[in-house]
């Protein structure tokens, strides 16, 4: 009887395995939706559309991009957390939405572990920049100028609760001044006011600011990435200027709902790795000043999210910031 029971159990497991293999082999057999927590034309959207075009070729199925920018990406991610784990709805997760928002917004009901991490796709450092009206030619002069003001200057960010917001707070801490944060609702809006001198100083997205920096309409002091940006090679890194605690990149990556079947995850991972290494994808990302980051996939991607989440949790708590 025991042998028969074991045989029946083994046969049942083989049937389940066979059905799983058939299901995995059939995926995808319909259109895949890729949600991006960004307005059309924004950096996450640029990554999403390039990825969708290439995924469609790799998977032999249509991939459409749906923009869902509400509440800094929180709505997109909370919706994804409730989506069936069948591989037909995926999301572009951003560093801010995945590692900062859960600590800054009490309405955020998710953590990085609530998703299936596929791969980080691209990243870029931020740039501390100013209107040329500020009489500082480099970071050391800027630090002296900030400290010398009777009333500490304001600094802007492209969104409240973003990396740019909290980098400004860390800079204030390092310089022992209390600069006031002025948040904007988008990178273009921030840049517009910086060009006009209304918001003279702030951490900005490289893709949006680089053309104005090269044209001399904005002055750049430091890049927050671990290495210099090829498009702004004269701008030193924060580590080079003695501020390693400000090292930060904004990144975008591909994730799915928690519990995504392993064969689907494997196929998406392999496709993403191939895409990230392709000249076509790299060229499109270079146009948006984004650097592909092949190799940060699965558990490695989740570990990075958890590490950054812990960092931002401490900083958000120390600021007392609560998103409205």
Coordinates of C-alpha atoms in Angstrom, one line a residue:
X1 CA 0.0 0.0 0.0
X2 CA 2.8 2.4 0.9
X3 CA 4.5 1.8 -2.5
X4 CA 1.2 2.4 -4.3
X5 CA 0.7 5.6 -2.3
X6 CA 4.1 6.8 -3.1
X7 CA 3.7 5.9 -6.8
X8 CA 0.3 7.7 -6.9
X9 CA 1.9 10.8 -5.3
X10 CA 4.8 10.8 -7.6
X11 CA 2.5 10.5 -10.6
X12 CA 0.4 13.4 -9.3
X13 CA 3.5 15.6 -8.9
X14 CA 4.6 14.7 -12.5
X15 CA 1.2 15.7 -13.8
X16 CA 1.3 19.1 -11.9
X17 CA 4.9 19.6 -13.2
X18 CA 3.7 18.8 -16.7
X19 CA 0.8 21.3 -16.5
X20 CA 3.1 24.0 -15.2
X21 CA 5.5 23.4 -18.0
X22 CA 2.7 23.6 -20.6
X23 CA 1.5 26.9 -19.0
X24 CA 5.0 28.4 -18.9
X25 CA 5.6 27.3 -22.5
X26 CA 2.3 29.0 -23.6
X27 CA 3.2 32.3 -21.9
X28 CA 2.8 34.9 -23.3
X29 CA -0.2 34.2 -25.6
X30 CA -1.7 37.7 -25.3
X31 CA -0.8 41.3 -24.9
X32 CA 1.4 42.3 -21.9
X33 CA 0.8 45.6 -20.1
X34 CA 3.7 47.5 -18.8
X35 CA 2.7 50.2 -16.2
X36 CA 5.0 53.1 -15.7
X37 CA 4.6 55.6 -12.8
X38 CA 5.5 58.5 -15.0
X39 CA 4.0 61.0 -17.3
X40 CA 4.7 60.5 -21.0
X41 CA 8.2 61.7 -21.9
X42 CA 9.6 61.4 -18.4
X43 CA 12.8 59.4 -17.8
X44 CA 10.9 56.3 -16.5
X45 CA 8.7 56.5 -19.5
X46 CA 11.7 56.6 -21.9
X47 CA 13.0 53.4 -20.3
X48 CA 9.5 51.8 -20.3
X49 CA 8.9 52.4 -24.0
X50 CA 12.4 51.3 -25.1
X51 CA 12.0 48.1 -23.0
X52 CA 8.5 47.5 -24.3
X53 CA 9.6 47.7 -27.9
X54 CA 12.4 45.2 -27.3
X55 CA 10.4 42.9 -25.1
X56 CA 7.8 42.6 -27.9
X57 CA 10.5 41.4 -30.3
X58 CA 12.0 39.0 -27.7
X59 CA 8.7 37.5 -26.5
X60 CA 6.8 37.5 -29.8
X61 CA 3.9 39.3 -28.2
X62 CA 2.6 42.9 -28.0
X63 CA 3.7 45.0 -25.0
X64 CA 1.9 48.2 -24.3
X65 CA 2.9 51.0 -22.0
X66 CA 0.3 52.5 -19.6
X67 CA 1.3 55.7 -17.8
X68 CA 0.1 55.9 -14.2
X69 CA 1.9 58.8 -12.5
X70 CA -0.5 59.6 -9.7
X71 CA 0.9 60.2 -6.2
X72 CA 4.5 59.7 -7.3
X73 CA 4.0 56.2 -8.5
X74 CA 2.3 54.9 -5.4
X75 CA -1.0 54.2 -7.1
X76 CA 0.7 52.2 -9.8
X77 CA 2.6 50.1 -7.3
X78 CA -0.3 49.5 -5.0
X79 CA -2.4 48.4 -8.0
X80 CA 0.4 46.1 -9.1
X81 CA 0.5 44.5 -5.6
X82 CA -3.1 43.4 -6.2
X83 CA -2.6 42.2 -9.8
X84 CA -2.8 38.5 -10.6
X85 CA 0.7 37.0 -10.9
X86 CA 0.2 35.7 -14.4
X87 CA 2.9 37.7 -16.2
X88 CA 0.5 39.9 -18.2
X89 CA 0.8 43.0 -16.1
X90 CA 4.3 44.2 -15.2
X91 CA 5.5 47.5 -13.7
X92 CA 8.5 49.9 -14.0
X93 CA 9.5 50.5 -10.4
X94 CA 11.4 53.6 -9.5
X95 CA 13.9 54.1 -6.7
X96 CA 11.7 56.8 -5.2
X97 CA 8.4 54.9 -5.4
X98 CA 9.9 51.6 -4.1
X99 CA 12.4 52.7 -1.5
X100 CA 11.2 56.1 -0.2
X101 CA 7.5 56.4 -0.6
X102 CA 6.7 53.4 1.8
X103 CA 8.4 55.4 4.6
X104 CA 7.2 58.9 3.6
X105 CA 3.6 58.3 2.8
X106 CA 1.4 56.6 5.4
X107 CA -1.1 55.6 2.7
X108 CA 1.6 53.4 1.0
X109 CA 0.7 49.8 1.7
X110 CA 3.7 48.0 0.2
X111 CA 7.3 47.2 0.5
X112 CA 9.9 45.9 -2.0
X113 CA 9.2 42.4 -0.8
X114 CA 5.6 42.7 -2.1
X115 CA 6.8 42.4 -5.7
X116 CA 8.8 40.0 -7.8
X117 CA 12.0 41.8 -8.8
X118 CA 13.1 41.0 -12.4
X119 CA 16.0 43.4 -13.2
X120 CA 17.1 46.9 -12.5
X121 CA 17.2 48.5 -16.0
X122 CA 18.9 51.9 -15.9
X123 CA 20.3 54.4 -13.5
X124 CA 21.5 58.0 -13.4
X125 CA 23.0 60.3 -10.8
X126 CA 21.4 63.6 -9.9
X127 CA 23.2 66.9 -10.2
X128 CA 23.4 69.7 -7.7
X129 CA 23.0 72.8 -9.9
X130 CA 22.2 76.5 -9.7
X131 CA 21.2 79.5 -11.7
X132 CA 24.4 81.3 -12.8
X133 CA 23.3 84.2 -10.6
X134 CA 24.8 82.4 -7.6
X135 CA 28.5 83.6 -7.5
X136 CA 30.1 80.2 -6.9
X137 CA 32.2 78.4 -9.5
X138 CA 32.7 75.1 -7.8
X139 CA 31.3 73.1 -4.9
X140 CA 33.7 74.5 -2.3
X141 CA 32.7 78.0 -3.2
X142 CA 29.0 77.1 -3.2
X143 CA 29.4 75.6 0.4
X144 CA 31.0 78.8 1.5
X145 CA 28.4 81.0 -0.2
X146 CA 25.5 79.0 1.5
X147 CA 27.1 79.3 5.0
X148 CA 27.7 83.0 4.5
X149 CA 24.0 83.9 3.8
X150 CA 22.2 85.6 6.7
X151 CA 19.1 83.7 5.7
X152 CA 19.9 80.2 4.5
X153 CA 18.9 79.8 0.8
X154 CA 16.1 77.6 -0.4
X155 CA 16.7 74.4 -2.4
X156 CA 14.4 72.8 -4.9
X157 CA 13.5 69.2 -5.8
X158 CA 11.5 67.8 -8.7
X159 CA 9.1 66.2 -6.2
X160 CA 8.4 66.1 -2.5
X161 CA 9.6 62.8 -1.0
X162 CA 12.1 62.3 -3.8
X163 CA 15.8 61.5 -3.6
X164 CA 16.4 65.2 -4.6
X165 CA 14.3 66.3 -1.6
X166 CA 16.3 64.3 0.9
X167 CA 19.7 64.9 -0.6
X168 CA 19.0 68.6 0.0
X169 CA 18.3 67.8 3.7
X170 CA 21.6 65.8 3.9
X171 CA 23.5 68.7 2.3
X172 CA 22.0 71.1 4.9
X173 CA 23.1 68.7 7.7
X174 CA 26.6 68.5 6.3
X175 CA 26.9 72.2 6.0
X176 CA 25.2 72.8 9.4
X177 CA 22.6 75.2 7.9
X178 CA 18.8 74.9 7.7
X179 CA 18.0 75.4 4.0
X180 CA 14.2 75.4 3.2
X181 CA 12.9 72.8 0.7
X182 CA 10.8 74.0 -2.2
X183 CA 9.2 71.0 -3.9
X184 CA 7.9 70.9 -7.5
X185 CA 5.6 68.4 -9.1
X186 CA 7.9 67.5 -12.1
X187 CA 11.4 67.9 -13.3
X188 CA 10.5 70.3 -16.2
X189 CA 8.7 72.6 -13.7
X190 CA 11.7 72.7 -11.4
X191 CA 14.1 73.4 -14.3
X192 CA 11.9 76.2 -15.7
X193 CA 12.0 78.0 -12.3
X194 CA 15.7 77.4 -12.0
X195 CA 16.4 78.9 -15.4
X196 CA 14.3 81.9 -14.4
X197 CA 16.1 82.3 -11.1
X198 CA 13.0 81.7 -9.0
X199 CA 14.4 78.5 -7.6
X200 CA 18.2 79.2 -7.8
X201 CA 19.5 76.0 -6.3
X202 CA 18.5 72.3 -6.3
X203 CA 19.2 68.7 -7.1
X204 CA 18.1 68.0 -10.6
X205 CA 17.6 65.1 -13.0
X206 CA 20.6 64.8 -15.3
X207 CA 18.6 64.1 -18.4
X208 CA 16.5 67.2 -18.0
X209 CA 19.2 69.6 -16.9
X210 CA 22.2 68.5 -19.0
X211 CA 21.3 70.6 -22.1
X212 CA 21.0 73.7 -20.0
X213 CA 24.2 73.0 -18.1
X214 CA 26.1 72.6 -21.4
X215 CA 24.5 75.8 -22.7
X216 CA 25.7 77.7 -19.6
X217 CA 22.2 78.5 -18.4
X218 CA 22.7 76.4 -15.3
X219 CA 25.9 75.7 -13.3
X220 CA 26.6 72.2 -12.1
X221 CA 28.6 71.5 -9.0
X222 CA 28.5 67.8 -8.2
X223 CA 27.1 64.6 -9.7
X224 CA 25.7 62.1 -7.1
X225 CA 26.6 58.9 -9.0
X226 CA 29.6 56.8 -8.2
X227 CA 31.4 57.9 -11.3
X228 CA 31.4 61.0 -13.6
X229 CA 28.8 61.3 -16.2
X230 CA 30.2 61.1 -19.8
X231 CA 27.9 63.9 -20.9
X232 CA 29.1 66.2 -18.1
X233 CA 32.6 65.0 -17.7
X234 CA 33.8 68.2 -15.9
X235 CA 31.3 67.8 -13.1
X236 CA 33.0 65.9 -10.1
X237 CA 31.2 63.2 -8.1
X238 CA 30.1 63.8 -4.5
X239 CA 32.8 61.4 -3.3
X240 CA 35.5 63.5 -5.1
X241 CA 34.2 66.6 -3.2
X242 CA 34.3 65.0 0.2
X243 CA 30.5 64.2 0.5
X244 CA 30.3 60.5 0.0
X245 CA 27.1 60.3 2.1
X246 CA 25.3 62.1 -0.8
X247 CA 26.1 59.3 -3.3
X248 CA 22.7 58.3 -4.9
X249 CA 21.3 57.2 -8.2
X250 CA 17.8 57.3 -9.4
X251 CA 17.0 54.0 -11.1
X252 CA 14.2 52.3 -12.9
X253 CA 13.6 48.5 -13.2
X254 CA 11.2 45.8 -14.2
X255 CA 9.1 44.0 -11.5
X256 CA 5.9 42.0 -11.4
X257 CA 3.4 41.0 -8.8
X258 CA 4.6 38.8 -5.9
X259 CA 4.4 35.1 -6.8
X260 CA 5.2 35.4 -10.5
X261 CA 5.9 31.8 -11.8
X262 CA 9.5 31.0 -12.0
X263 CA 9.5 30.1 -15.7
X264 CA 8.0 33.5 -16.5
X265 CA 10.6 35.2 -14.3
X266 CA 13.4 33.3 -16.0
X267 CA 12.2 34.2 -19.4
X268 CA 11.8 37.9 -18.5
X269 CA 15.2 38.0 -16.9
X270 CA 16.9 36.5 -19.9
X271 CA 15.1 38.9 -22.2
X272 CA 15.9 41.9 -20.1
X273 CA 19.6 41.0 -19.9
X274 CA 19.8 40.6 -23.7
X275 CA 18.0 43.9 -24.2
X276 CA 20.2 45.8 -21.7
X277 CA 23.3 44.7 -23.6
X278 CA 21.9 45.6 -27.1
X279 CA 23.3 48.6 -28.9
X280 CA 19.8 49.8 -29.9
X281 CA 18.7 49.9 -26.2
X282 CA 21.9 51.5 -25.1
X283 CA 21.7 54.2 -27.7
X284 CA 18.1 55.1 -26.8
X285 CA 19.0 55.3 -23.1
X286 CA 22.0 57.5 -23.8
X287 CA 19.6 60.0 -25.5
X288 CA 17.9 60.2 -22.1
X289 CA 21.2 60.3 -20.1
X290 CA 20.4 56.9 -18.6
X291 CA 23.0 54.1 -18.1
X292 CA 21.9 50.5 -18.5
X293 CA 22.8 48.3 -15.5
X294 CA 22.9 44.6 -16.7
X295 CA 23.4 42.0 -14.0
X296 CA 21.3 43.5 -11.2
X297 CA 18.5 41.0 -11.3
X298 CA 16.4 38.8 -9.0
X299 CA 17.7 38.5 -5.4
X300 CA 20.5 41.0 -6.2
X301 CA 17.9 43.6 -7.3
X302 CA 15.8 42.9 -4.1
X303 CA 18.9 43.2 -1.9
X304 CA 19.7 46.6 -3.4
X305 CA 16.1 47.8 -2.8
X306 CA 16.1 46.7 0.8
X307 CA 19.5 48.4 1.5
X308 CA 18.3 51.6 0.0
X309 CA 14.9 51.3 1.7
X310 CA 16.7 51.1 5.1
X311 CA 18.8 54.2 4.2
X312 CA 15.9 56.3 3.2
X313 CA 13.8 55.1 6.2
X314 CA 16.4 56.7 8.6
X315 CA 16.6 59.9 6.6
X316 CA 12.8 60.3 6.3
X317 CA 12.4 59.7 10.0
X318 CA 15.0 62.3 10.9
X319 CA 13.3 64.9 8.7
X320 CA 9.9 64.3 10.1
X321 CA 8.5 64.5 6.5
X322 CA 5.1 63.0 5.9
X323 CA 3.6 63.1 2.4
X324 CA 0.2 64.6 2.1

